[in-house]
Short mmCIF file of C-alpha atoms in Angstrom, two decimals:
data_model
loop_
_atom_site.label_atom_id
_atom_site.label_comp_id
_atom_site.label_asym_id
_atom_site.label_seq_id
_atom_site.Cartn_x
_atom_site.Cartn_y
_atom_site.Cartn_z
CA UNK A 1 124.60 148.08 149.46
CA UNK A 2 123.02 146.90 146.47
CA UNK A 3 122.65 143.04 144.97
CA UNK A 4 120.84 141.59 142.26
CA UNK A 5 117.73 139.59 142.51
CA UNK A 6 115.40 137.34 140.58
CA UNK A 7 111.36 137.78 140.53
CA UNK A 8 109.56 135.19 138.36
CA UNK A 9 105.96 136.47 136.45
CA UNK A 10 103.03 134.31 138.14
CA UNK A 11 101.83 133.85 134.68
CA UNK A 12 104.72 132.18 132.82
CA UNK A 13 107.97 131.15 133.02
CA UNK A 14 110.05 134.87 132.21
CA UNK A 15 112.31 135.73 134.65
CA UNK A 16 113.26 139.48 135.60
CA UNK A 17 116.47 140.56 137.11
CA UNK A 18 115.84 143.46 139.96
CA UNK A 19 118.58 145.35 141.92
CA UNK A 20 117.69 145.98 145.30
CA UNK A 21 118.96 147.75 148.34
CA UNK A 22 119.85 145.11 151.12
CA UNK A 23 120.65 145.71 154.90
CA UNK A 24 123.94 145.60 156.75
CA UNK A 25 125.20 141.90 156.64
CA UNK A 26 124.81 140.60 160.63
CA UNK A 27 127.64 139.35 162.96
CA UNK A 28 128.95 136.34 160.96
CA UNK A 29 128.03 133.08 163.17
CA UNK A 30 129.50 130.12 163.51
CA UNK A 31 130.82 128.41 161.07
CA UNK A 32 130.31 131.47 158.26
CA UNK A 33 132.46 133.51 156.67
CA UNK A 34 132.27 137.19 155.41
CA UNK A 35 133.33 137.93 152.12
CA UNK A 36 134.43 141.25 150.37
CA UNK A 37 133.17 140.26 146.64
CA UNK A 38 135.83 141.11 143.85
CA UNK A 39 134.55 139.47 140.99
CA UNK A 40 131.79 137.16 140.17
CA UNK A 41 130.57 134.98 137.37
CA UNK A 42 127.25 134.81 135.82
CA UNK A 43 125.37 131.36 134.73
CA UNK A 44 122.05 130.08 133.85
CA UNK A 45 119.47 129.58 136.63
CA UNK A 46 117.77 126.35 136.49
CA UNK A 47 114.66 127.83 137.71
CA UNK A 48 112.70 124.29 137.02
CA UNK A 49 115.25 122.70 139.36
CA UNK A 50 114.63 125.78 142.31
CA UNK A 51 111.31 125.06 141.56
CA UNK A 52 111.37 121.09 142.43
CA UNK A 53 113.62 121.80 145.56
CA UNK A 54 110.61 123.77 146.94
CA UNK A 55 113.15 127.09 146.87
CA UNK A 56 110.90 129.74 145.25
CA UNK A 57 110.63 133.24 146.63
CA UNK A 58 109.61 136.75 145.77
CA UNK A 59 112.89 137.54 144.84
CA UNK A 60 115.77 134.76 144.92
CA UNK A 61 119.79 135.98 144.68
CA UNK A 62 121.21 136.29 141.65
CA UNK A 63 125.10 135.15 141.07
CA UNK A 64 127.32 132.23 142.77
CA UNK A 65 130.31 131.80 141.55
CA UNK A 66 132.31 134.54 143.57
CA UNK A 67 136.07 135.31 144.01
CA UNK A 68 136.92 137.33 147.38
CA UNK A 69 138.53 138.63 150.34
CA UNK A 70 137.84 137.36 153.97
CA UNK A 71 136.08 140.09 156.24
CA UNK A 72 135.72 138.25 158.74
CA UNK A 73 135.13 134.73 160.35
CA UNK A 74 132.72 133.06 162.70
CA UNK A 75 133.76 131.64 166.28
CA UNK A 76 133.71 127.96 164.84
CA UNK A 77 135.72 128.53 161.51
CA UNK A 78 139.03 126.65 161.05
CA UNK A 79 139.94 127.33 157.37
CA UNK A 80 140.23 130.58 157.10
CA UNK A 81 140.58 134.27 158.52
CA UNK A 82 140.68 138.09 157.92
CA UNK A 83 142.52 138.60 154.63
CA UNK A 84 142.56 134.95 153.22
CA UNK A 85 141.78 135.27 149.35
CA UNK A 86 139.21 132.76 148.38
CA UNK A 87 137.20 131.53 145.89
CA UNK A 88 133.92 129.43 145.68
CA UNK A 89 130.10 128.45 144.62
CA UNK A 90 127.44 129.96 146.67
CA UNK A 91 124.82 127.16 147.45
CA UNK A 92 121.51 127.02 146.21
CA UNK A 93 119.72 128.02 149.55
CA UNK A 94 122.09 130.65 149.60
CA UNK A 95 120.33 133.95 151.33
CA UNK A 96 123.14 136.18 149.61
CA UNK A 97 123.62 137.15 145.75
CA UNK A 98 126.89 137.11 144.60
CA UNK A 99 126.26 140.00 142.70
CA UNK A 100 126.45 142.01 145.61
CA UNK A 101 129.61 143.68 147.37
CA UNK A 102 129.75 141.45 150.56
CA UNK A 103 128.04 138.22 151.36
CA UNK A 104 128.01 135.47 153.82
CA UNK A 105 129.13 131.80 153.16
CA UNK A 106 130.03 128.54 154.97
CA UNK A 107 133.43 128.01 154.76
CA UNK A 108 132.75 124.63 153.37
CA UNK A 109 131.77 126.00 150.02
CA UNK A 110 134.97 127.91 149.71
CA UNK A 111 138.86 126.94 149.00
CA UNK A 112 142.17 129.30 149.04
CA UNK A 113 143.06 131.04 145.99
CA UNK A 114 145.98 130.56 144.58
CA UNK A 115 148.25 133.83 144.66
CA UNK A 116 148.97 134.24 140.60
CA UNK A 117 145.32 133.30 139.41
CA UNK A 118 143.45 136.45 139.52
CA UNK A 119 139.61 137.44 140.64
CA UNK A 120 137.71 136.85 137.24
CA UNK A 121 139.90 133.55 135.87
CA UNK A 122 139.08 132.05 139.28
CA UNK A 123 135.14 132.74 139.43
CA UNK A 124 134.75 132.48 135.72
CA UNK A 125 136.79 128.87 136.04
CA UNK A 126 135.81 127.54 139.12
CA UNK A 127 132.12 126.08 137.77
CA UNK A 128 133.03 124.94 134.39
CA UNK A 129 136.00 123.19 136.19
CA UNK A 130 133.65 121.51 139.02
CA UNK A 131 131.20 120.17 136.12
CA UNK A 132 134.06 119.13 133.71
CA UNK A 133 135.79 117.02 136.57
CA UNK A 134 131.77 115.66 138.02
CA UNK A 135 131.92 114.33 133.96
CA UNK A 136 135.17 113.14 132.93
CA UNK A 137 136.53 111.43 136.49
CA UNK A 138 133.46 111.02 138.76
CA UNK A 139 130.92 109.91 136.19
CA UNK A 140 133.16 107.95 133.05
CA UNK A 141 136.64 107.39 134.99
CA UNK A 142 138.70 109.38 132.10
CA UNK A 143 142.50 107.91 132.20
CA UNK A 144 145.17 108.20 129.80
CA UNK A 145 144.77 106.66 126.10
CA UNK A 146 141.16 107.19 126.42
CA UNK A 147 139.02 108.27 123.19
CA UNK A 148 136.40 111.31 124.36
CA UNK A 149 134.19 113.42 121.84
CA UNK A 150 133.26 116.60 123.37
CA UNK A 151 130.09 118.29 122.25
CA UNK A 152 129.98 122.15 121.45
CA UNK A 153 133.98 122.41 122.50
CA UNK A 154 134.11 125.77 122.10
CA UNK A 155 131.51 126.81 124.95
CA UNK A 156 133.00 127.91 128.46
CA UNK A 157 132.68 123.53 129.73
CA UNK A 158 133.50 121.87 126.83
CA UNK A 159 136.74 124.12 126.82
CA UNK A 160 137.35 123.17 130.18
CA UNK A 161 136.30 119.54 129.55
CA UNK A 162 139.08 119.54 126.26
CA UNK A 163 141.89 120.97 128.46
CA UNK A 164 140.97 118.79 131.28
CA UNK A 165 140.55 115.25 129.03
CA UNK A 166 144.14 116.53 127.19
CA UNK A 167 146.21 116.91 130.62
CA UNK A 168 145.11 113.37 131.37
CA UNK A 169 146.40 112.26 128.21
CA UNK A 170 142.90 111.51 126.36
CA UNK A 171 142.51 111.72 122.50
CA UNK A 172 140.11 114.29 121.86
CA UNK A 173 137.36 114.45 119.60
CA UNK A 174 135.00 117.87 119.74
CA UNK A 175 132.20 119.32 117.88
CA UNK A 176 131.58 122.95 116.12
CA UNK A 177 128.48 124.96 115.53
CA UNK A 178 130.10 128.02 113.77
CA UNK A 179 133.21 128.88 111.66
CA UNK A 180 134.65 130.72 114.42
CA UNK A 181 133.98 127.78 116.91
CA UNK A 182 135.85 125.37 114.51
CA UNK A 183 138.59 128.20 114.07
CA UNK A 184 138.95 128.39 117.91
CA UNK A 185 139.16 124.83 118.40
CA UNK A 186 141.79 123.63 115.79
CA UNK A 187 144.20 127.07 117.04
CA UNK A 188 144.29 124.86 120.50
CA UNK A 189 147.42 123.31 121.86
CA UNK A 190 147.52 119.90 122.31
CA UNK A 191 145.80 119.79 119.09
CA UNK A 192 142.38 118.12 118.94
CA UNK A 193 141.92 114.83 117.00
CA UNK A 194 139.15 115.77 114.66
CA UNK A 195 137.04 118.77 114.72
CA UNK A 196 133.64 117.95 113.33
CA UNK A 197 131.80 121.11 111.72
CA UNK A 198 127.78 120.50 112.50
CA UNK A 199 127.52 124.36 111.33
CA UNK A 200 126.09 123.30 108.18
CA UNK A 201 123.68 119.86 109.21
CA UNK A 202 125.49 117.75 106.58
CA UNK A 203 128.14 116.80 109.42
CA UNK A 204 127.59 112.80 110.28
CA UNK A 205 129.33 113.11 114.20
CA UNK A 206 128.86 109.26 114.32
CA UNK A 207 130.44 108.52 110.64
CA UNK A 208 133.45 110.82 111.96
CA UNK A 209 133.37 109.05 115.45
CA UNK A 210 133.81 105.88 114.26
CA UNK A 211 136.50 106.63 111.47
CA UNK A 212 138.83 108.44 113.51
CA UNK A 213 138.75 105.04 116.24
CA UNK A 214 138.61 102.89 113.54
CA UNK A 215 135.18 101.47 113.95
CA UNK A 216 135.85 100.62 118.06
CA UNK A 217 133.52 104.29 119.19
CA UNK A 218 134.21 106.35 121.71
CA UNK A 219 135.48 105.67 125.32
CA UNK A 220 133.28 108.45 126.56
CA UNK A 221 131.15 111.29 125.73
CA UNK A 222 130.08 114.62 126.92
CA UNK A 223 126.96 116.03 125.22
CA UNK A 224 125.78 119.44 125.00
CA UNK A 225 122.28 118.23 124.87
CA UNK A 226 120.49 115.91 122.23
CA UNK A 227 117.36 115.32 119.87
CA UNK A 228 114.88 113.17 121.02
CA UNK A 229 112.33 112.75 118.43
CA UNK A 230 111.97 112.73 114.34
CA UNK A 231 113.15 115.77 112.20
CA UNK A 232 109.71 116.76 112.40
CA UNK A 233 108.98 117.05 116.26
CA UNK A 234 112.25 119.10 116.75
CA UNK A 235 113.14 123.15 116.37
CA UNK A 236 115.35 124.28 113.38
CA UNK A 237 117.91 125.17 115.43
CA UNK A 238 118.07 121.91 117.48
CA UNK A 239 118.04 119.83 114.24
CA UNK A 240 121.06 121.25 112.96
CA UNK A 241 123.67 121.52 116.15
CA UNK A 242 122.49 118.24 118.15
CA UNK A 243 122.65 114.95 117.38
CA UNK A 244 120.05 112.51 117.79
CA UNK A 245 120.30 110.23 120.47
CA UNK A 246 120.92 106.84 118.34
CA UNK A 247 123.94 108.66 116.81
CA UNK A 248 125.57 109.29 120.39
CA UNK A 249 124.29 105.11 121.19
CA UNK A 250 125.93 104.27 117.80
CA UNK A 251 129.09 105.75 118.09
CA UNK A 252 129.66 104.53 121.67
CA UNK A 253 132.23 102.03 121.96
CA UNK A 254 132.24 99.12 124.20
CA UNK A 255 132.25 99.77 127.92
CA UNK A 256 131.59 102.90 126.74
CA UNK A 257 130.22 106.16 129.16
CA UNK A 258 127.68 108.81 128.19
CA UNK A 259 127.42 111.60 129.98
CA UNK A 260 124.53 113.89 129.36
CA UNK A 261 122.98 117.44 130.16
CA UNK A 262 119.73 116.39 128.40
CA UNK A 263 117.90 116.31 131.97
CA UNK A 264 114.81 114.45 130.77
CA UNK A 265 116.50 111.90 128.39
CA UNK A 266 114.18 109.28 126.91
CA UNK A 267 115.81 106.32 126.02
CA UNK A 268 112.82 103.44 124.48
CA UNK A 269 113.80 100.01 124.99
CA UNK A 270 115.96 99.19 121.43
CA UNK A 271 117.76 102.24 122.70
CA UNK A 272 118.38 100.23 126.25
CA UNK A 273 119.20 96.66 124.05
CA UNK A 274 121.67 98.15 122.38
CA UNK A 275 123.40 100.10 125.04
CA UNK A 276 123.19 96.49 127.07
CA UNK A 277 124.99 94.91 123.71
CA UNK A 278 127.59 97.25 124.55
CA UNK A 279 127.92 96.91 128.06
CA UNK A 280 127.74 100.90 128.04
CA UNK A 281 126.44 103.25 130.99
CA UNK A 282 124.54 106.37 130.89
CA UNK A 283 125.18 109.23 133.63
CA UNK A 284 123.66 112.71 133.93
CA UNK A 285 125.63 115.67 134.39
CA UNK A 286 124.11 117.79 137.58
CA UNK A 287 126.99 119.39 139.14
CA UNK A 288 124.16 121.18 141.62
CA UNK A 289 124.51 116.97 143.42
CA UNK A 290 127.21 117.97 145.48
CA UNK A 291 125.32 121.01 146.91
CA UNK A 292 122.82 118.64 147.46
CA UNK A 293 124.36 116.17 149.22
CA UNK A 294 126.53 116.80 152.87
CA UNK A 295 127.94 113.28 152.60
CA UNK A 296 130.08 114.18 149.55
CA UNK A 297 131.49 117.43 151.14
CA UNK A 298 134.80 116.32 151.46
CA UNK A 299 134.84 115.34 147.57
CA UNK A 300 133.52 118.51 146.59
CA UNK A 301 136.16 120.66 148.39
CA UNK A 302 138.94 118.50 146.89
CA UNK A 303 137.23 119.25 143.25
CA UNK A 304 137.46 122.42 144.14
CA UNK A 305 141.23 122.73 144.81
CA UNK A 306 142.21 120.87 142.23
CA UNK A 307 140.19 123.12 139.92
CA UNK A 308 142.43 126.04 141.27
CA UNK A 309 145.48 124.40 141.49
CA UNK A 310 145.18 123.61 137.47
CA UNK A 311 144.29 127.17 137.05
CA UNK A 312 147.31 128.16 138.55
CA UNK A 313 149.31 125.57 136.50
CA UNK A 314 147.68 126.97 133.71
CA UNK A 315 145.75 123.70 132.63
CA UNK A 316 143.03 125.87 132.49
CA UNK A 317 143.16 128.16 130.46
CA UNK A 318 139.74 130.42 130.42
CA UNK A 319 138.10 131.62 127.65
CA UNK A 320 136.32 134.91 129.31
CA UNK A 321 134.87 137.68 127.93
CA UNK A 322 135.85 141.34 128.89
CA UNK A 323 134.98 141.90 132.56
CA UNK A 324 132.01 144.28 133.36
CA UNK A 325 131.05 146.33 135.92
CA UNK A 326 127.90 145.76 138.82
CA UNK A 327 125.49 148.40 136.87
CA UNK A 328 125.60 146.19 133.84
CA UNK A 329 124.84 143.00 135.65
CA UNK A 330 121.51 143.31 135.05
CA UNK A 331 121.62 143.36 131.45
CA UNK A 332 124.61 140.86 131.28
CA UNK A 333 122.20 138.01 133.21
CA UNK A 334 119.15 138.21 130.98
CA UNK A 335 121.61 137.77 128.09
CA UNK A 336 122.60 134.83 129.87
CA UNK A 337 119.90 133.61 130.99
CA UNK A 338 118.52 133.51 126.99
CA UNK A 339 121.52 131.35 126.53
CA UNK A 340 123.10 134.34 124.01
CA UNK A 341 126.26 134.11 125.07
CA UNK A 342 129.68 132.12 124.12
CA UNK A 343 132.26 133.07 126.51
CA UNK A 344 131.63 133.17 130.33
CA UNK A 345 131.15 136.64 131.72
CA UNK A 346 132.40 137.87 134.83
CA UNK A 347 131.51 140.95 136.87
CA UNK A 348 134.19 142.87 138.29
CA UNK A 349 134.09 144.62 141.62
#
């Protein structure tokens, strides 16, 4: 049985993606749960934040978002059993890739799936749909009249962000880096607000922001990273599809909530005075906290459920790419991992 691994070089930061012959999974103890794997999604590894978390090995498990079957169940488990289909994030310090046929999980990182949703809408859903609901109700308290600009609104989260902010009856406001991004997001349904096109760098998001509210900002927004420093200090690419970081300040409204990926976000003291004028908070988006945390269990398997219960509603509404088998996996990740990709891709067992 064969799953896909990790090894980092000693001499820089490049990753390479290894497939390697494991041995016979062990008697599943406790409170674990065997799982046939039938499909699988692939993300990023943050290997900065493995590294900080003291989690480095030879070779770490590739793949955690996993859809399955139960095999079979510890003496202790009380949520499932043989034949339960499931679905679920593999923790961090998990010994098993997901990108393997069969792995072992606590039962607390896994909920039912729902009968209609199939394998590769529920593991290419159920991460974008954790992170989306850590941003819009855990971080910024999204309810209904709400203004919310969504950066990048055509990548796999800020599709689920749109669909989520829309069901809870937010006015949405979303950015595009491409023609075909700005195409996708105007053929949705509710229809977005505005659709600002940064594709070209002439594109003022906070200009746009503030017209379509009528000078009151934005309730709440989810960024897709920003720009930290002068044109000068920044790549070409950066300059043209972020905005700076006074833009997202300036077009906050009062009370306003910012929720950012930008992990190490500088903010000099102006930048504090003003967001203090405005009474506005800051949050960062790390959806890995509730893997981190055992207190917040309980909130993290309700996320969960909820995630595949507007699945099955068809709230969510997935924007995957064409499934692909194990053997490509390899290949698949280090796109990935480059950050190449639009749509979430899912292997298929």
């Amino acid at each position: 049985m064969k799953g896909l691994y990790f090894q980092k070089s000693s001499t820089n930061e490049e990753i390479t993606f290894v497939f390697q012959e494991r041995e016979n999974l062990p008697v599943t103890e406790d409170y674990y749960v065997k799982v046939q794997v039938k499909a699988c999604a692939l993300s990023q590894i943050n290997t900065k934040l493995l590294a900080e978390m003291k989690m480095e090995k030879d070779f770490f498990p590739v793949g955690r978002e996993i859809a399955g079957i139960v095999l079979d169940v510890g003496s202790k488990v009380s949520f499932f059993q043989p034949d339960d289909e499931v679905v679920g994030i593999l923790p961090l310090d998990s010994e098993d890739p997901g990108l393997c046929e069969v792995v072992r999980v606590h039962e607390h990182y896994l909920v039912h799936k729902p009968e209609k949703v199939t394998w590769t809408e529920a593991a290419g859903t159920i991460r974008d749909g954790v992170r989306a609901y850590t941003a819009l109700h855990y971080l910024s308290h999204l309810s209904p009249g709400k203004s919310v600009l969504i950066m990048d609104g055509a990548s796999a989260l800020g599709m689920t962000a749109i669909q989520l902010a829309h069901h809870r009856g937010a006015k949405v406001i979303s950015t595009a880096g491409s023609l075909e991004d700005k195409q996708c997001l105007e053929r949705l349904r509710p229809s977005i607000a505005r659709v600002i096109d940064v594709s070209n760098g002439k594109a003022h998001v906070a200009e746009s922001c503030l017209e379509e509210t009528g000078g009151l900002g934005v309730d709440i927004v989810l960024d897709a990273g920003v720009r930290l420093y002068s044109k000068d200090d920044e790549p070409a690419v950066k300059l043209q599809l972020l905005p700076h970081k006074h833009d997202i300040i300036t077009l906050l409204g009062v009370g306003g909530h910012w929720v950012t990926t930008e992990e190490n976000l500088q903010l000099d003291p102006p930048d504090s005075h003003c967001l203090f004028l405005k009474g506005a908070t800051v949050a960062f988006l790390n959806d890995e906290v509730w893997n981190l945390s055992n207190v917040q269990q309980g909130k993290y398997l309700c996320i969960l459920k909820d995630v595949m219960e507007k699945l099955s509603s068809g709230v969510f509404r997935p924007q995957l790419d064409e499934p692909i088998p194990l053997y490509e996996a390899k290949v698949s990740m280090e796109v990935v991992q480059k950050n190449q990709g639009r749509k979430k891709q899912v292997v298929q067992f």
